[in-house]
């Protein structure tokens, strides 16, 4: 007896998704609620759990196919029935068919592939697969840090960096140097055509729409990070001991942004038709890097949350983005966005707003620079910050003022305590 696997409900207003990857192949044993497939929606990747335990049956759709909510995408066979079925062959049987057909007495030169490595290689997501090809690493030799031990793009990049940094083996003076390996097809160059994921298509469409519809403008400032760095250094141990989380920079910028948005409400508003929708709360979308692209989960009511609660929320979002377990609910809403390009080494950028929001704050790397203080040149840890905004509803004076409020709060964190 077989059980059908259907596309689950994906969230409000989401009616379809794309098959991102199959996590189980026909013939694999499957436990109850074990993920068997990954679906890509416009915002997040959603895993499809098995409704029963048994053996993976036939896939009804292929990777890249678009499926609607409720559609049957696979079947799970009863373990006993699957052994008798002629439609679904266990992988071990399929792999040995070629062996049985060989002439009697012929020996195999290659050992059989390790099952664990085989499974590991067949569950690579498209982004991981591209990274493996680009960097020429062996995925079977990399330990995955994703959910259920699966490889993430960061795992591949780390392995590639380790491979690059590892010293070349020494060559004995007596032994002749090994001949260089011949280049593929006399130096033939390769290219690969990969269909954009649904999430990447949505990101591209939304960002292009923002450029075409909004009157985008960016204002810049620089911030002396001395006070925040000293505060973190002074209280990091006590903070971690009490709250179980490190005190990071994002909570400071989130609280500083809340001060600015309270004083400049247009930067916390939506433009809908010929109306401006103002909010008396601050829901901050925090840009987080995930294996399948950039996602922006929302720290809700950031204006009323403590530093610790904001740090805990952001850490949770980061971990779940890496594991691919963020939900549609995590992404919905948001009245303002903070994007931290500094973690990747960015010195300066012009971030694009996240529609229908009207403004986004861009953070960048901290570096020691000479600055003039009281007529003296001193070295300070400085950061450039940028505010991109929709000029249709935010005037230049308001944008500059909002960014100046954030700068002042970071340089004098006491302002955040006494609401200045």
GROMACS .gro file of C-alpha atoms in nm:
model
  420
    1UNK     CA    1   0.000   0.000   0.000
    2UNK     CA    2   0.136   0.342  -0.095
    3UNK     CA    3   0.079   0.681   0.069
    4UNK     CA    4   0.075   0.999  -0.133
    5UNK     CA    5   0.302   1.291  -0.045
    6UNK     CA    6   0.133   1.625  -0.114
    7UNK     CA    7   0.258   1.983  -0.118
    8UNK     CA    8   0.174   2.127   0.226
    9UNK     CA    9   0.018   2.466   0.294
   10UNK     CA   10   0.295   2.718   0.235
   11UNK     CA   11   0.161   3.030   0.399
   12UNK     CA   12  -0.078   3.313   0.339
   13UNK     CA   13  -0.122   3.401  -0.031
   14UNK     CA   14   0.141   3.144  -0.137
   15UNK     CA   15  -0.019   2.893  -0.376
   16UNK     CA   16   0.276   2.733  -0.552
   17UNK     CA   17   0.641   2.643  -0.516
   18UNK     CA   18   0.931   2.492  -0.709
   19UNK     CA   19   1.093   2.155  -0.638
   20UNK     CA   20   1.436   2.261  -0.513
   21UNK     CA   21   1.586   1.919  -0.445
   22UNK     CA   22   1.492   1.563  -0.359
   23UNK     CA   23   1.635   1.463  -0.021
   24UNK     CA   24   1.528   1.100  -0.066
   25UNK     CA   25   1.562   0.884  -0.374
   26UNK     CA   26   1.344   0.586  -0.478
   27UNK     CA   27   1.438   0.288  -0.263
   28UNK     CA   28   1.559   0.493   0.036
   29UNK     CA   29   1.409   0.412   0.375
   30UNK     CA   30   1.202   0.698   0.515
   31UNK     CA   31   1.095   0.764   0.874
   32UNK     CA   32   0.775   0.938   0.980
   33UNK     CA   33   0.811   1.320   0.944
   34UNK     CA   34   1.157   1.284   0.789
   35UNK     CA   35   1.217   1.551   0.518
   36UNK     CA   36   1.203   1.398   0.170
   37UNK     CA   37   1.205   1.709  -0.049
   38UNK     CA   38   1.282   2.079  -0.037
   39UNK     CA   39   1.043   2.330  -0.194
   40UNK     CA   40   1.147   2.682  -0.292
   41UNK     CA   41   0.887   2.954  -0.248
   42UNK     CA   42   0.924   3.322  -0.321
   43UNK     CA   43   1.079   3.382   0.021
   44UNK     CA   44   1.196   3.064   0.192
   45UNK     CA   45   1.281   2.700   0.134
   46UNK     CA   46   1.026   2.462   0.286
   47UNK     CA   47   1.095   2.098   0.362
   48UNK     CA   48   0.825   1.840   0.289
   49UNK     CA   49   0.799   1.574   0.563
   50UNK     CA   50   0.701   1.214   0.500
   51UNK     CA   51   0.345   1.142   0.618
   52UNK     CA   52   0.437   0.779   0.702
   53UNK     CA   53   0.740   0.557   0.749
   54UNK     CA   54   0.835   0.319   0.472
   55UNK     CA   55   1.037   0.322   0.151
   56UNK     CA   56   1.059   0.614  -0.090
   57UNK     CA   57   0.857   0.539  -0.399
   58UNK     CA   58   0.842   0.713  -0.734
   59UNK     CA   59   0.893   1.087  -0.775
   60UNK     CA   60   0.593   1.233  -0.954
   61UNK     CA   61   0.773   1.559  -1.041
   62UNK     CA   62   1.130   1.663  -1.113
   63UNK     CA   63   1.366   1.923  -0.968
   64UNK     CA   64   1.273   2.262  -1.111
   65UNK     CA   65   0.905   2.178  -1.166
   66UNK     CA   66   0.643   2.418  -1.032
   67UNK     CA   67   0.381   2.256  -0.809
   68UNK     CA   68   0.065   2.386  -0.644
   69UNK     CA   69  -0.044   2.341  -0.284
   70UNK     CA   70  -0.209   1.998  -0.247
   71UNK     CA   71  -0.043   1.846  -0.555
   72UNK     CA   72   0.094   1.491  -0.525
   73UNK     CA   73   0.471   1.496  -0.568
   74UNK     CA   74   0.570   1.142  -0.459
   75UNK     CA   75   0.454   0.821  -0.295
   76UNK     CA   76   0.582   0.633   0.009
   77UNK     CA   77   0.557   0.255  -0.021
   78UNK     CA   78   0.486   0.023   0.266
   79UNK     CA   79   0.823  -0.137   0.347
   80UNK     CA   80   0.696  -0.488   0.280
   81UNK     CA   81   0.509  -0.394  -0.034
   82UNK     CA   82   0.806  -0.200  -0.162
   83UNK     CA   83   1.020  -0.511  -0.149
   84UNK     CA   84   0.771  -0.688  -0.376
   85UNK     CA   85   0.708  -0.392  -0.605
   86UNK     CA   86   0.852  -0.390  -0.954
   87UNK     CA   87   0.809  -0.016  -0.993
   88UNK     CA   88   1.043   0.095  -0.717
   89UNK     CA   89   1.380  -0.075  -0.700
   90UNK     CA   90   1.599  -0.032  -0.391
   91UNK     CA   91   1.913   0.156  -0.478
   92UNK     CA   92   2.137  -0.137  -0.389
   93UNK     CA   93   1.964  -0.353  -0.651
   94UNK     CA   94   1.990  -0.085  -0.919
   95UNK     CA   95   2.360  -0.034  -0.850
   96UNK     CA   96   2.438  -0.408  -0.880
   97UNK     CA   97   2.247  -0.475  -1.203
   98UNK     CA   98   2.547  -0.386  -1.411
   99UNK     CA   99   2.764  -0.619  -1.206
  100UNK     CA  100   2.532  -0.915  -1.263
  101UNK     CA  101   2.539  -0.859  -1.638
  102UNK     CA  102   2.917  -0.876  -1.662
  103UNK     CA  103   3.084  -1.185  -1.792
  104UNK     CA  104   3.151  -1.457  -1.537
  105UNK     CA  105   3.493  -1.431  -1.375
  106UNK     CA  106   3.541  -1.064  -1.464
  107UNK     CA  107   3.677  -0.874  -1.165
  108UNK     CA  108   3.580  -0.523  -1.063
  109UNK     CA  109   3.870  -0.278  -1.044
  110UNK     CA  110   3.685   0.000  -0.862
  111UNK     CA  111   3.550  -0.057  -0.509
  112UNK     CA  112   3.180   0.016  -0.456
  113UNK     CA  113   3.096   0.368  -0.350
  114UNK     CA  114   3.040   0.430   0.017
  115UNK     CA  115   2.665   0.465   0.077
  116UNK     CA  116   2.709   0.760   0.306
  117UNK     CA  117   2.912   0.948   0.048
  118UNK     CA  118   2.666   0.857  -0.224
  119UNK     CA  119   2.374   0.992  -0.023
  120UNK     CA  120   2.579   1.299   0.062
  121UNK     CA  121   2.642   1.380  -0.303
  122UNK     CA  122   2.285   1.330  -0.419
  123UNK     CA  123   2.140   1.587  -0.177
  124UNK     CA  124   2.339   1.890  -0.290
  125UNK     CA  125   2.129   2.200  -0.347
  126UNK     CA  126   2.181   2.392  -0.673
  127UNK     CA  127   2.386   2.666  -0.502
  128UNK     CA  128   2.608   2.408  -0.331
  129UNK     CA  129   2.648   2.215  -0.656
  130UNK     CA  130   2.761   2.532  -0.835
  131UNK     CA  131   3.010   2.611  -0.558
  132UNK     CA  132   3.153   2.257  -0.579
  133UNK     CA  133   3.206   2.294  -0.955
  134UNK     CA  134   3.352   2.644  -0.927
  135UNK     CA  135   3.607   2.555  -0.659
  136UNK     CA  136   3.688   2.198  -0.764
  137UNK     CA  137   3.642   2.038  -0.421
  138UNK     CA  138   3.523   1.686  -0.340
  139UNK     CA  139   3.186   1.712  -0.158
  140UNK     CA  140   3.227   1.365  -0.009
  141UNK     CA  141   3.530   1.488   0.187
  142UNK     CA  142   3.349   1.783   0.347
  143UNK     CA  143   3.159   1.763   0.672
  144UNK     CA  144   2.820   1.930   0.636
  145UNK     CA  145   2.695   2.171   0.902
  146UNK     CA  146   2.342   2.206   0.766
  147UNK     CA  147   2.033   2.023   0.879
  148UNK     CA  148   2.083   1.645   0.901
  149UNK     CA  149   2.450   1.695   0.810
  150UNK     CA  150   2.380   1.835   0.463
  151UNK     CA  151   2.636   2.056   0.293
  152UNK     CA  152   2.585   2.431   0.279
  153UNK     CA  153   2.752   2.676   0.043
  154UNK     CA  154   2.956   2.807   0.338
  155UNK     CA  155   3.089   2.454   0.400
  156UNK     CA  156   3.213   2.434   0.041
  157UNK     CA  157   3.370   2.781   0.051
  158UNK     CA  158   3.549   2.699   0.379
  159UNK     CA  159   3.682   2.373   0.232
  160UNK     CA  160   3.798   2.555  -0.081
  161UNK     CA  161   3.979   2.815   0.130
  162UNK     CA  162   4.143   2.544   0.342
  163UNK     CA  163   4.253   2.365   0.025
  164UNK     CA  164   4.398   2.686  -0.114
  165UNK     CA  165   4.579   2.774   0.210
  166UNK     CA  166   4.725   2.427   0.267
  167UNK     CA  167   5.098   2.406   0.183
  168UNK     CA  168   5.198   2.214  -0.127
  169UNK     CA  169   5.372   1.881  -0.058
  170UNK     CA  170   5.750   1.905  -0.061
  171UNK     CA  171   5.938   1.734  -0.345
  172UNK     CA  172   6.260   1.541  -0.278
  173UNK     CA  173   6.567   1.673  -0.455
  174UNK     CA  174   6.648   1.322  -0.580
  175UNK     CA  175   6.301   1.258  -0.712
  176UNK     CA  176   6.205   1.419  -1.041
  177UNK     CA  177   5.928   1.676  -1.024
  178UNK     CA  178   5.590   1.531  -1.119
  179UNK     CA  179   5.461   1.616  -1.462
  180UNK     CA  180   5.182   1.874  -1.462
  181UNK     CA  181   4.839   1.730  -1.516
  182UNK     CA  182   4.714   1.795  -1.868
  183UNK     CA  183   4.449   2.064  -1.891
  184UNK     CA  184   4.103   1.955  -1.988
  185UNK     CA  185   4.070   1.929  -2.366
  186UNK     CA  186   4.371   2.150  -2.432
  187UNK     CA  187   4.255   2.436  -2.209
  188UNK     CA  188   3.891   2.421  -2.313
  189UNK     CA  189   3.676   2.668  -2.120
  190UNK     CA  190   3.344   2.560  -1.977
  191UNK     CA  191   3.023   2.735  -1.888
  192UNK     CA  192   2.711   2.614  -1.716
  193UNK     CA  193   2.354   2.727  -1.759
  194UNK     CA  194   2.153   2.703  -1.435
  195UNK     CA  195   1.794   2.812  -1.396
  196UNK     CA  196   1.741   3.081  -1.133
  197UNK     CA  197   1.574   2.955  -0.818
  198UNK     CA  198   1.227   3.085  -0.741
  199UNK     CA  199   1.370   3.283  -0.449
  200UNK     CA  200   1.638   3.444  -0.667
  201UNK     CA  201   1.377   3.529  -0.933
  202UNK     CA  202   1.164   3.698  -0.667
  203UNK     CA  203   1.461   3.890  -0.527
  204UNK     CA  204   1.552   4.009  -0.877
  205UNK     CA  205   1.195   4.110  -0.957
  206UNK     CA  206   1.142   4.300  -0.629
  207UNK     CA  207   1.473   4.486  -0.643
  208UNK     CA  208   1.423   4.585  -1.006
  209UNK     CA  209   1.070   4.699  -0.922
  210UNK     CA  210   1.208   4.912  -0.638
  211UNK     CA  211   1.452   5.080  -0.875
  212UNK     CA  212   1.183   5.149  -1.134
  213UNK     CA  213   0.903   5.266  -0.902
  214UNK     CA  214   1.074   5.439  -0.609
  215UNK     CA  215   1.266   5.766  -0.630
  216UNK     CA  216   1.579   5.619  -0.470
  217UNK     CA  217   1.842   5.835  -0.312
  218UNK     CA  218   2.120   5.757  -0.062
  219UNK     CA  219   2.277   5.976   0.206
  220UNK     CA  220   2.600   5.888   0.387
  221UNK     CA  221   2.771   5.958   0.715
  222UNK     CA  222   3.054   5.810   0.917
  223UNK     CA  223   3.043   5.692   1.277
  224UNK     CA  224   3.308   5.675   1.546
  225UNK     CA  225   3.258   5.327   1.694
  226UNK     CA  226   3.479   5.388   2.001
  227UNK     CA  227   3.196   5.415   2.256
  228UNK     CA  228   3.015   5.102   2.135
  229UNK     CA  229   3.336   4.901   2.122
  230UNK     CA  230   3.427   5.009   2.475
  231UNK     CA  231   3.077   4.925   2.602
  232UNK     CA  232   3.092   4.579   2.446
  233UNK     CA  233   3.435   4.516   2.592
  234UNK     CA  234   3.331   4.630   2.938
  235UNK     CA  235   3.008   4.431   2.959
  236UNK     CA  236   3.050   4.138   2.719
  237UNK     CA  237   3.118   3.878   2.990
  238UNK     CA  238   2.836   3.990   3.220
  239UNK     CA  239   2.597   4.020   2.924
  240UNK     CA  240   2.676   3.671   2.795
  241UNK     CA  241   2.652   3.521   3.145
  242UNK     CA  242   2.313   3.676   3.214
  243UNK     CA  243   2.147   3.645   2.873
  244UNK     CA  244   2.329   3.353   2.710
  245UNK     CA  245   2.416   3.555   2.400
  246UNK     CA  246   2.702   3.778   2.288
  247UNK     CA  247   2.649   4.153   2.279
  248UNK     CA  248   2.680   4.246   1.912
  249UNK     CA  249   2.670   4.564   1.707
  250UNK     CA  250   2.329   4.495   1.550
  251UNK     CA  251   2.134   4.555   1.871
  252UNK     CA  252   2.298   4.898   1.908
  253UNK     CA  253   2.207   4.996   1.552
  254UNK     CA  254   1.856   4.853   1.589
  255UNK     CA  255   1.788   5.062   1.901
  256UNK     CA  256   1.952   5.369   1.744
  257UNK     CA  257   1.730   5.323   1.438
  258UNK     CA  258   1.423   5.308   1.660
  259UNK     CA  259   1.513   5.652   1.799
  260UNK     CA  260   1.550   5.792   1.447
  261UNK     CA  261   1.226   5.638   1.321
  262UNK     CA  262   1.028   5.778   1.613
  263UNK     CA  263   1.153   6.128   1.529
  264UNK     CA  264   1.126   6.081   1.150
  265UNK     CA  265   0.808   5.870   1.105
  266UNK     CA  266   0.821   5.893   0.724
  267UNK     CA  267   1.127   5.664   0.731
  268UNK     CA  268   0.909   5.402   0.902
  269UNK     CA  269   0.614   5.433   0.663
  270UNK     CA  270   0.470   5.269   0.350
  271UNK     CA  271   0.349   5.440   0.035
  272UNK     CA  272   0.026   5.276  -0.085
  273UNK     CA  273  -0.129   5.445  -0.387
  274UNK     CA  274  -0.180   5.810  -0.296
  275UNK     CA  275  -0.173   5.739   0.079
  276UNK     CA  276   0.114   5.718   0.328
  277UNK     CA  277   0.072   5.450   0.595
  278UNK     CA  278   0.249   5.545   0.918
  279UNK     CA  279   0.331   5.290   1.191
  280UNK     CA  280   0.350   5.350   1.565
  281UNK     CA  281   0.573   5.044   1.605
  282UNK     CA  282   0.908   4.943   1.456
  283UNK     CA  283   0.945   4.601   1.293
  284UNK     CA  284   1.303   4.577   1.166
  285UNK     CA  285   1.385   4.346   0.876
  286UNK     CA  286   1.739   4.216   0.923
  287UNK     CA  287   1.916   4.101   0.607
  288UNK     CA  288   2.061   3.752   0.666
  289UNK     CA  289   2.272   3.545   0.427
  290UNK     CA  290   2.124   3.199   0.357
  291UNK     CA  291   2.246   2.918   0.128
  292UNK     CA  292   1.981   3.001  -0.131
  293UNK     CA  293   2.017   3.379  -0.118
  294UNK     CA  294   1.954   3.682   0.102
  295UNK     CA  295   1.653   3.664   0.333
  296UNK     CA  296   1.508   3.933   0.559
  297UNK     CA  297   1.337   3.794   0.871
  298UNK     CA  298   1.167   4.051   1.093
  299UNK     CA  299   1.252   4.150   1.450
  300UNK     CA  300   0.906   4.259   1.560
  301UNK     CA  301   0.847   4.545   1.805
  302UNK     CA  302   1.218   4.622   1.815
  303UNK     CA  303   1.139   4.958   1.978
  304UNK     CA  304   1.007   4.782   2.289
  305UNK     CA  305   1.262   4.499   2.306
  306UNK     CA  306   1.581   4.489   2.509
  307UNK     CA  307   1.929   4.462   2.361
  308UNK     CA  308   1.941   4.098   2.471
  309UNK     CA  309   1.608   4.009   2.311
  310UNK     CA  310   1.712   4.167   1.982
  311UNK     CA  311   2.044   3.979   1.985
  312UNK     CA  312   1.866   3.650   2.062
  313UNK     CA  313   1.616   3.705   1.780
  314UNK     CA  314   1.890   3.784   1.528
  315UNK     CA  315   2.101   3.485   1.634
  316UNK     CA  316   1.799   3.258   1.600
  317UNK     CA  317   1.723   3.393   1.253
  318UNK     CA  318   2.083   3.341   1.144
  319UNK     CA  319   2.090   2.980   1.263
  320UNK     CA  320   1.756   2.898   1.101
  321UNK     CA  321   1.853   3.072   0.775
  322UNK     CA  322   2.159   2.847   0.756
  323UNK     CA  323   1.949   2.537   0.830
  324UNK     CA  324   1.674   2.641   0.591
  325UNK     CA  325   1.403   2.638   0.860
  326UNK     CA  326   1.281   2.998   0.841
  327UNK     CA  327   0.907   3.022   0.784
  328UNK     CA  328   0.693   3.254   0.576
  329UNK     CA  329   0.570   3.414   0.898
  330UNK     CA  330   0.928   3.508   0.989
  331UNK     CA  331   0.953   3.712   0.667
  332UNK     CA  332   0.620   3.890   0.660
  333UNK     CA  333   0.593   4.256   0.747
  334UNK     CA  334   0.881   4.479   0.841
  335UNK     CA  335   0.874   4.860   0.843
  336UNK     CA  336   1.249   4.927   0.811
  337UNK     CA  337   1.553   4.725   0.706
  338UNK     CA  338   1.912   4.701   0.830
  339UNK     CA  339   2.166   4.540   0.598
  340UNK     CA  340   2.516   4.472   0.728
  341UNK     CA  341   2.758   4.444   0.437
  342UNK     CA  342   3.047   4.498   0.676
  343UNK     CA  343   3.054   4.130   0.771
  344UNK     CA  344   3.166   4.062   0.413
  345UNK     CA  345   3.422   4.345   0.412
  346UNK     CA  346   3.221   4.616   0.236
  347UNK     CA  347   3.357   4.970   0.285
  348UNK     CA  348   3.060   5.156   0.138
  349UNK     CA  349   2.743   5.074  -0.057
  350UNK     CA  350   2.406   5.210  -0.166
  351UNK     CA  351   2.151   4.955  -0.039
  352UNK     CA  352   1.815   4.919  -0.214
  353UNK     CA  353   1.494   4.955  -0.014
  354UNK     CA  354   1.280   4.651   0.058
  355UNK     CA  355   0.933   4.739  -0.085
  356UNK     CA  356   0.692   4.856   0.043
  357UNK     CA  357   0.931   5.001   0.302
  358UNK     CA  358   1.061   5.352   0.243
  359UNK     CA  359   1.414   5.328   0.387
  360UNK     CA  360   1.704   5.091   0.453
  361UNK     CA  361   2.016   5.138   0.667
  362UNK     CA  362   2.343   5.001   0.531
  363UNK     CA  363   2.627   4.913   0.770
  364UNK     CA  364   2.987   4.858   0.664
  365UNK     CA  365   3.319   4.741   0.795
  366UNK     CA  366   3.496   4.910   1.085
  367UNK     CA  367   3.849   5.029   1.013
  368UNK     CA  368   4.100   5.250   1.188
  369UNK     CA  369   4.122   5.587   1.013
  370UNK     CA  370   4.284   5.921   1.096
  371UNK     CA  371   4.026   6.182   1.199
  372UNK     CA  372   4.051   6.534   1.341
  373UNK     CA  373   3.943   6.567   1.706
  374UNK     CA  374   3.978   6.906   1.876
  375UNK     CA  375   4.237   7.013   1.622
  376UNK     CA  376   4.443   6.695   1.662
  377UNK     CA  377   4.470   6.404   1.419
  378UNK     CA  378   4.391   6.078   1.599
  379UNK     CA  379   4.321   5.721   1.492
  380UNK     CA  380   3.962   5.610   1.547
  381UNK     CA  381   3.763   5.295   1.461
  382UNK     CA  382   3.530   5.439   1.197
  383UNK     CA  383   3.237   5.301   0.998
  384UNK     CA  384   3.058   5.448   0.699
  385UNK     CA  385   2.680   5.419   0.723
  386UNK     CA  386   2.429   5.477   0.444
  387UNK     CA  387   2.055   5.544   0.437
  388UNK     CA  388   1.878   5.474   0.108
  389UNK     CA  389   1.527   5.615   0.098
  390UNK     CA  390   1.224   5.672  -0.124
  391UNK     CA  391   1.233   6.041  -0.205
  392UNK     CA  392   0.862   6.035  -0.287
  393UNK     CA  393   0.774   6.036   0.083
  394UNK     CA  394   1.101   6.121   0.260
  395UNK     CA  395   1.261   6.459   0.206
  396UNK     CA  396   1.638   6.499   0.198
  397UNK     CA  397   1.630   6.693   0.526
  398UNK     CA  398   1.443   6.410   0.696
  399UNK     CA  399   1.678   6.143   0.561
  400UNK     CA  400   1.991   6.331   0.666
  401UNK     CA  401   1.840   6.400   1.010
  402UNK     CA  402   1.747   6.034   1.060
  403UNK     CA  403   2.100   5.920   0.976
  404UNK     CA  404   2.247   6.189   1.203
  405UNK     CA  405   2.030   6.065   1.493
  406UNK     CA  406   2.164   5.712   1.438
  407UNK     CA  407   2.522   5.844   1.427
  408UNK     CA  408   2.479   6.045   1.749
  409UNK     CA  409   2.322   5.749   1.933
  410UNK     CA  410   2.605   5.515   1.835
  411UNK     CA  411   2.873   5.765   1.931
  412UNK     CA  412   2.697   5.835   2.262
  413UNK     CA  413   2.498   5.520   2.360
  414UNK     CA  414   2.360   5.698   2.669
  415UNK     CA  415   2.115   5.867   2.430
  416UNK     CA  416   1.946   5.531   2.375
  417UNK     CA  417   1.902   5.489   2.749
  418UNK     CA  418   1.745   5.828   2.811
  419UNK     CA  419   1.560   5.849   2.475
  420UNK     CA  420   1.737   6.145   2.314
   0.00000   0.00000   0.00000
